Amino acid sequence: MSARQEIGQQPLHDRRRRSFLKASGAITAFAFFGTVTLGSIAYADALTRAQRDRLKPDDILALMKKGNKRFYTGKREDHNFLAQQRASAKGQYPAAVLLTCIDSRAPAETILDLRIGDIFNSRVAGNVANPDILGSMEFACKLAGAKVVLVMGHTACGAIKGAIDNAELGNLTGLLAKIKPAVAATTFSGERSSKNYAFVDAVARKNVEITMTNIRKDSPVLAEMESNGAIKIAGAMYNLQTGVVDFFAG
Ligand SMILES: [Zn+2]
């Protein structure tokens, strides 16, 4: 029996499923869709515009939480990056734009178990915003259709420690100045030093909160999109010790 005849005897949805699996190579890369109700796209190698547009901001946050759980429980997807690269080469439809630290131990795509093309990721020491980052976020949301702005800090952050210690070095001095308001705004009863990790992490969390406030204040474009419900501006802290991303409530 030829392959054509064999396929011809199968129900339509099975045929579609088979051809899609054949096209994508394997049951892989369902970072954003593995457990969602969108079963028909569960095996896609990259987000399509239609898939992304169907997701609401809260869906996207939920999918990132699930991806992080796969990461910290050792159940990451077996990513076929070559298939993802090929599937995303002609267009990108990322669901979110992230602002994260440059720390080598906190790569968002990995710790959230995402694929090529799932998110925009802006990285700068201490995950602070500036006009160029806001411009990037406005591009991501207003022009490219992303629906979540996620500011993600992390524990034991060197930039936060530097701000606490009033470190000075070339252009780093100006960068740390953007973090210092978070140091001052952190209420903390213990020792307020960079050697006290509890304090460092409390400042890092406050820094995420202040950065979220600054994004709303300094980007009327994003603030309006948030008030319209088109996007959600969210915060999170990544724990280097546990691998868990703690998403802020709200
Ligand atoms: Zn850092």
Short mmCIF file of C-alpha atoms and ligand atoms in Angstrom, two decimals:
data_model
loop_
_atom_site.label_atom_id
_atom_site.label_comp_id
_atom_site.label_asym_id
_atom_site.label_seq_id
_atom_site.Cartn_x
_atom_site.Cartn_y
_atom_site.Cartn_z
CA MET A 1 0.00 0.00 0.00
CA SER A 2 1.42 3.39 -0.95
CA ALA A 3 1.83 6.19 1.54
CA ARG A 4 -0.83 8.15 -0.29
CA GLN A 5 -3.37 5.33 -0.02
CA GLU A 6 -2.55 4.82 3.64
CA ILE A 7 -3.10 8.47 4.48
CA GLY A 8 -6.25 8.49 2.39
CA GLN A 9 -7.89 6.04 4.77
CA GLN A 10 -7.33 8.16 7.83
CA PRO A 11 -9.71 10.74 9.24
CA LEU A 12 -8.92 14.29 8.16
CA HIS A 13 -7.64 15.49 11.51
CA ASP A 14 -5.23 12.54 11.73
CA ARG A 15 -3.89 13.30 8.31
CA ARG A 16 -3.30 16.91 9.25
CA ARG A 17 -1.64 15.91 12.46
CA ARG A 18 0.62 13.42 10.72
CA SER A 19 1.71 15.87 8.03
CA PHE A 20 2.37 18.54 10.62
CA LEU A 21 4.46 16.20 12.71
CA LYS A 22 6.35 15.15 9.61
CA ALA A 23 6.96 18.77 8.70
CA SER A 24 8.19 19.73 12.13
CA GLY A 25 10.32 16.64 12.56
CA ALA A 26 9.23 15.56 16.01
CA ILE A 27 7.01 16.33 18.93
CA THR A 28 9.18 19.13 20.24
CA ALA A 29 9.30 22.79 21.05
CA PHE A 30 5.94 23.45 22.54
CA ALA A 31 7.28 25.90 25.04
CA PHE A 32 4.35 28.23 24.73
CA PHE A 33 1.72 25.70 23.73
CA GLY A 34 2.47 22.36 25.27
CA THR A 35 -0.31 22.42 27.80
CA VAL A 36 -2.61 25.06 26.43
CA THR A 37 -6.02 24.34 25.05
CA LEU A 38 -4.80 25.28 21.60
CA GLY A 39 -4.21 21.64 20.77
CA SER A 40 -4.04 22.12 17.03
CA ILE A 41 -0.85 24.17 17.34
CA ALA A 42 0.78 22.12 20.06
CA TYR A 43 3.67 21.07 17.85
CA ALA A 44 4.59 24.35 16.21
CA ASP A 45 8.25 25.28 16.05
CA ALA A 46 7.61 29.03 16.18
CA LEU A 47 4.79 31.37 17.08
CA THR A 48 2.60 32.45 14.18
CA ARG A 49 0.77 35.74 14.19
CA ALA A 50 -2.60 33.96 14.59
CA GLN A 51 -1.36 31.92 17.54
CA ARG A 52 0.11 34.94 19.31
CA ASP A 53 -2.93 37.09 18.65
CA ARG A 54 -5.20 34.49 20.25
CA LEU A 55 -3.33 34.75 23.56
CA LYS A 56 -4.32 37.25 26.24
CA PRO A 57 -1.67 38.86 28.48
CA ASP A 58 -2.63 36.57 31.38
CA ASP A 59 -2.33 33.50 29.12
CA ILE A 60 1.20 34.54 28.19
CA LEU A 61 2.20 35.03 31.83
CA ALA A 62 0.71 31.63 32.68
CA LEU A 63 2.70 30.01 29.87
CA MET A 64 5.92 31.60 31.09
CA LYS A 65 5.19 30.27 34.60
CA LYS A 66 4.67 26.80 33.18
CA GLY A 67 7.88 27.06 31.21
CA ASN A 68 9.80 28.02 34.34
CA LYS A 69 8.29 25.07 36.17
CA ARG A 70 9.51 22.75 33.43
CA PHE A 71 12.95 24.33 33.87
CA TYR A 72 13.26 24.03 37.64
CA THR A 73 11.78 20.53 37.72
CA GLY A 74 14.22 19.30 35.06
CA LYS A 75 11.52 18.76 32.44
CA ARG A 76 12.61 21.26 29.81
CA GLU A 77 11.56 20.65 26.25
CA ASP A 78 14.07 18.97 23.97
CA HIS A 79 14.35 22.03 21.75
CA ASN A 80 15.02 21.60 18.07
CA PHE A 81 16.66 24.99 17.63
CA LEU A 82 17.38 24.38 13.96
CA ALA A 83 13.67 23.78 13.31
CA GLN A 84 12.82 26.86 15.39
CA GLN A 85 15.30 28.98 13.47
CA ARG A 86 13.86 27.83 10.15
CA ALA A 87 10.24 28.26 11.27
CA SER A 88 10.84 31.80 12.55
CA ALA A 89 13.16 33.09 9.83
CA LYS A 90 10.49 34.75 7.69
CA GLY A 91 8.72 36.62 10.45
CA GLN A 92 8.54 37.09 14.21
CA TYR A 93 5.46 37.32 16.40
CA PRO A 94 6.82 37.37 19.97
CA ALA A 95 4.26 37.35 22.77
CA ALA A 96 6.21 39.44 25.30
CA VAL A 97 9.05 41.87 25.79
CA LEU A 98 11.28 41.28 28.79
CA LEU A 99 13.66 43.56 30.63
CA THR A 100 16.22 41.42 32.44
CA CYS A 101 19.74 41.67 33.88
CA ILE A 102 22.86 40.76 31.90
CA ASP A 103 23.81 38.23 34.60
CA SER A 104 25.14 35.13 32.84
CA ARG A 105 23.14 32.90 35.16
CA ALA A 106 19.76 34.43 34.36
CA PRO A 107 19.04 33.90 30.64
CA ALA A 108 15.28 34.38 30.37
CA GLU A 109 14.79 32.15 27.33
CA THR A 110 16.39 29.24 29.15
CA ILE A 111 14.90 29.64 32.61
CA LEU A 112 11.42 30.14 31.13
CA ASP A 113 11.96 27.27 28.65
CA LEU A 114 11.09 29.35 25.60
CA ARG A 115 11.77 28.96 21.91
CA ILE A 116 13.46 31.16 19.35
CA GLY A 117 10.95 33.86 18.49
CA ASP A 118 8.81 33.64 21.64
CA ILE A 119 10.00 36.84 23.32
CA PHE A 120 11.95 40.04 22.86
CA ASN A 121 14.58 40.29 25.60
CA SER A 122 16.29 43.55 26.58
CA ARG A 123 19.21 42.98 28.91
CA VAL A 124 21.07 45.57 30.94
CA ALA A 125 22.82 45.30 34.29
CA GLY A 126 20.26 45.78 37.04
CA ASN A 127 17.32 45.62 34.56
CA VAL A 128 16.69 49.36 34.64
CA ALA A 129 14.79 51.22 31.94
CA ASN A 130 16.11 54.09 29.84
CA PRO A 131 14.75 55.88 26.76
CA ASP A 132 16.29 53.35 24.36
CA ILE A 133 14.81 50.43 26.27
CA LEU A 134 11.42 52.16 26.40
CA GLY A 135 11.64 52.72 22.66
CA SER A 136 12.40 49.03 22.22
CA MET A 137 9.40 48.11 24.37
CA GLU A 138 7.15 50.48 22.44
CA PHE A 139 8.31 48.86 19.19
CA ALA A 140 7.72 45.41 20.67
CA CYS A 141 4.18 46.14 21.86
CA LYS A 142 2.74 48.83 19.61
CA LEU A 143 4.31 47.79 16.32
CA ALA A 144 5.20 44.12 16.73
CA GLY A 145 2.21 43.00 18.81
CA ALA A 146 3.74 41.79 22.08
CA LYS A 147 1.20 41.77 24.92
CA VAL A 148 3.30 41.49 28.07
CA VAL A 149 6.08 43.70 29.40
CA LEU A 150 7.91 41.68 32.04
CA VAL A 151 10.61 43.23 34.23
CA MET A 152 12.59 40.40 35.82
CA GLY A 153 15.21 40.96 38.49
CA HIS A 154 17.20 38.23 40.21
CA THR A 155 18.76 37.34 43.53
CA ALA A 156 22.40 38.10 44.37
CA CYS A 157 22.53 40.74 41.62
CA GLY A 158 25.97 42.34 41.25
CA ALA A 159 24.52 45.60 39.92
CA ILE A 160 22.31 45.92 43.00
CA LYS A 161 25.32 45.26 45.24
CA GLY A 162 27.28 47.91 43.36
CA ALA A 163 24.50 50.45 43.86
CA ILE A 164 24.37 49.66 47.58
CA ASP A 165 28.16 50.05 47.82
CA ASN A 166 28.20 53.30 45.79
CA ALA A 167 30.64 51.69 43.37
CA GLU A 168 32.14 54.04 40.78
CA LEU A 169 33.63 53.07 37.43
CA GLY A 170 33.39 54.83 34.10
CA ASN A 171 29.90 54.58 32.66
CA LEU A 172 28.87 52.10 35.34
CA THR A 173 28.52 54.99 37.80
CA GLY A 174 25.64 56.45 35.79
CA LEU A 175 23.97 53.08 35.43
CA LEU A 176 24.13 52.39 39.18
CA ALA A 177 22.65 55.85 39.82
CA LYS A 178 19.46 54.53 38.22
CA ILE A 179 19.31 51.74 40.83
CA LYS A 180 20.03 53.91 43.87
CA PRO A 181 16.44 55.12 44.29
CA ALA A 182 15.53 51.47 44.94
CA VAL A 183 18.19 51.23 47.66
CA ALA A 184 16.77 54.31 49.39
CA ALA A 185 13.15 53.13 48.97
CA THR A 186 13.70 49.66 50.44
CA THR A 187 12.37 49.34 53.95
CA PHE A 188 14.48 46.76 55.78
CA SER A 189 15.07 46.16 59.45
CA GLY A 190 18.36 44.22 59.24
CA GLU A 191 21.82 45.23 58.11
CA ARG A 192 21.65 47.41 54.99
CA SER A 193 24.82 46.17 53.31
CA SER A 194 25.79 44.35 50.12
CA LYS A 195 27.02 41.49 52.28
CA ASN A 196 23.50 40.87 53.54
CA TYR A 197 21.84 38.89 50.76
CA ALA A 198 18.38 39.38 52.23
CA PHE A 199 18.85 43.14 51.86
CA VAL A 200 20.34 42.80 48.36
CA ASP A 201 17.33 40.75 47.26
CA ALA A 202 14.86 43.18 48.89
CA VAL A 203 16.47 46.04 46.95
CA ALA A 204 16.36 43.98 43.74
CA ARG A 205 12.64 43.44 44.21
CA LYS A 206 12.04 47.13 44.93
CA ASN A 207 14.12 47.94 41.85
CA VAL A 208 11.75 45.86 39.70
CA GLU A 209 8.74 47.65 41.21
CA ILE A 210 10.27 51.08 40.62
CA THR A 211 11.23 50.13 37.07
CA MET A 212 7.63 49.08 36.38
CA THR A 213 6.43 52.44 37.75
CA ASN A 214 8.99 54.28 35.60
CA ILE A 215 7.88 52.41 32.48
CA ARG A 216 4.29 53.55 33.07
CA LYS A 217 5.40 57.10 33.87
CA ASP A 218 7.92 57.58 31.07
CA SER A 219 6.10 55.74 28.28
CA PRO A 220 2.62 57.14 27.64
CA VAL A 221 2.43 54.68 24.73
CA LEU A 222 2.76 51.66 27.01
CA ALA A 223 0.69 53.20 29.80
CA GLU A 224 -2.20 53.72 27.41
CA MET A 225 -1.92 50.19 26.04
CA GLU A 226 -1.99 48.85 29.60
CA SER A 227 -5.03 50.91 30.59
CA ASN A 228 -6.79 49.68 27.44
CA GLY A 229 -6.05 46.08 28.41
CA ALA A 230 -3.95 45.54 25.27
CA ILE A 231 -0.87 44.74 27.33
CA LYS A 232 0.08 43.91 30.89
CA ILE A 233 3.17 45.31 32.64
CA ALA A 234 4.37 42.68 35.11
CA GLY A 235 7.27 42.01 37.47
CA ALA A 236 9.18 38.95 38.60
CA MET A 237 12.24 37.85 40.56
CA TYR A 238 14.43 34.92 39.54
CA ASN A 239 16.07 32.94 42.33
CA LEU A 240 19.54 31.78 41.30
CA GLN A 241 19.56 29.11 44.02
CA THR A 242 16.25 27.42 43.27
CA GLY A 243 15.73 28.22 39.59
CA VAL A 244 12.24 29.50 40.41
CA VAL A 245 10.83 32.69 38.94
CA ASP A 246 8.52 34.41 41.41
CA PHE A 247 5.95 36.38 39.41
CA PHE A 248 4.53 39.35 41.30
CA ALA A 249 0.84 39.24 42.07
CA GLY A 250 -1.49 41.50 40.11
ZN ZN B 1 22.08 41.23 37.92
#
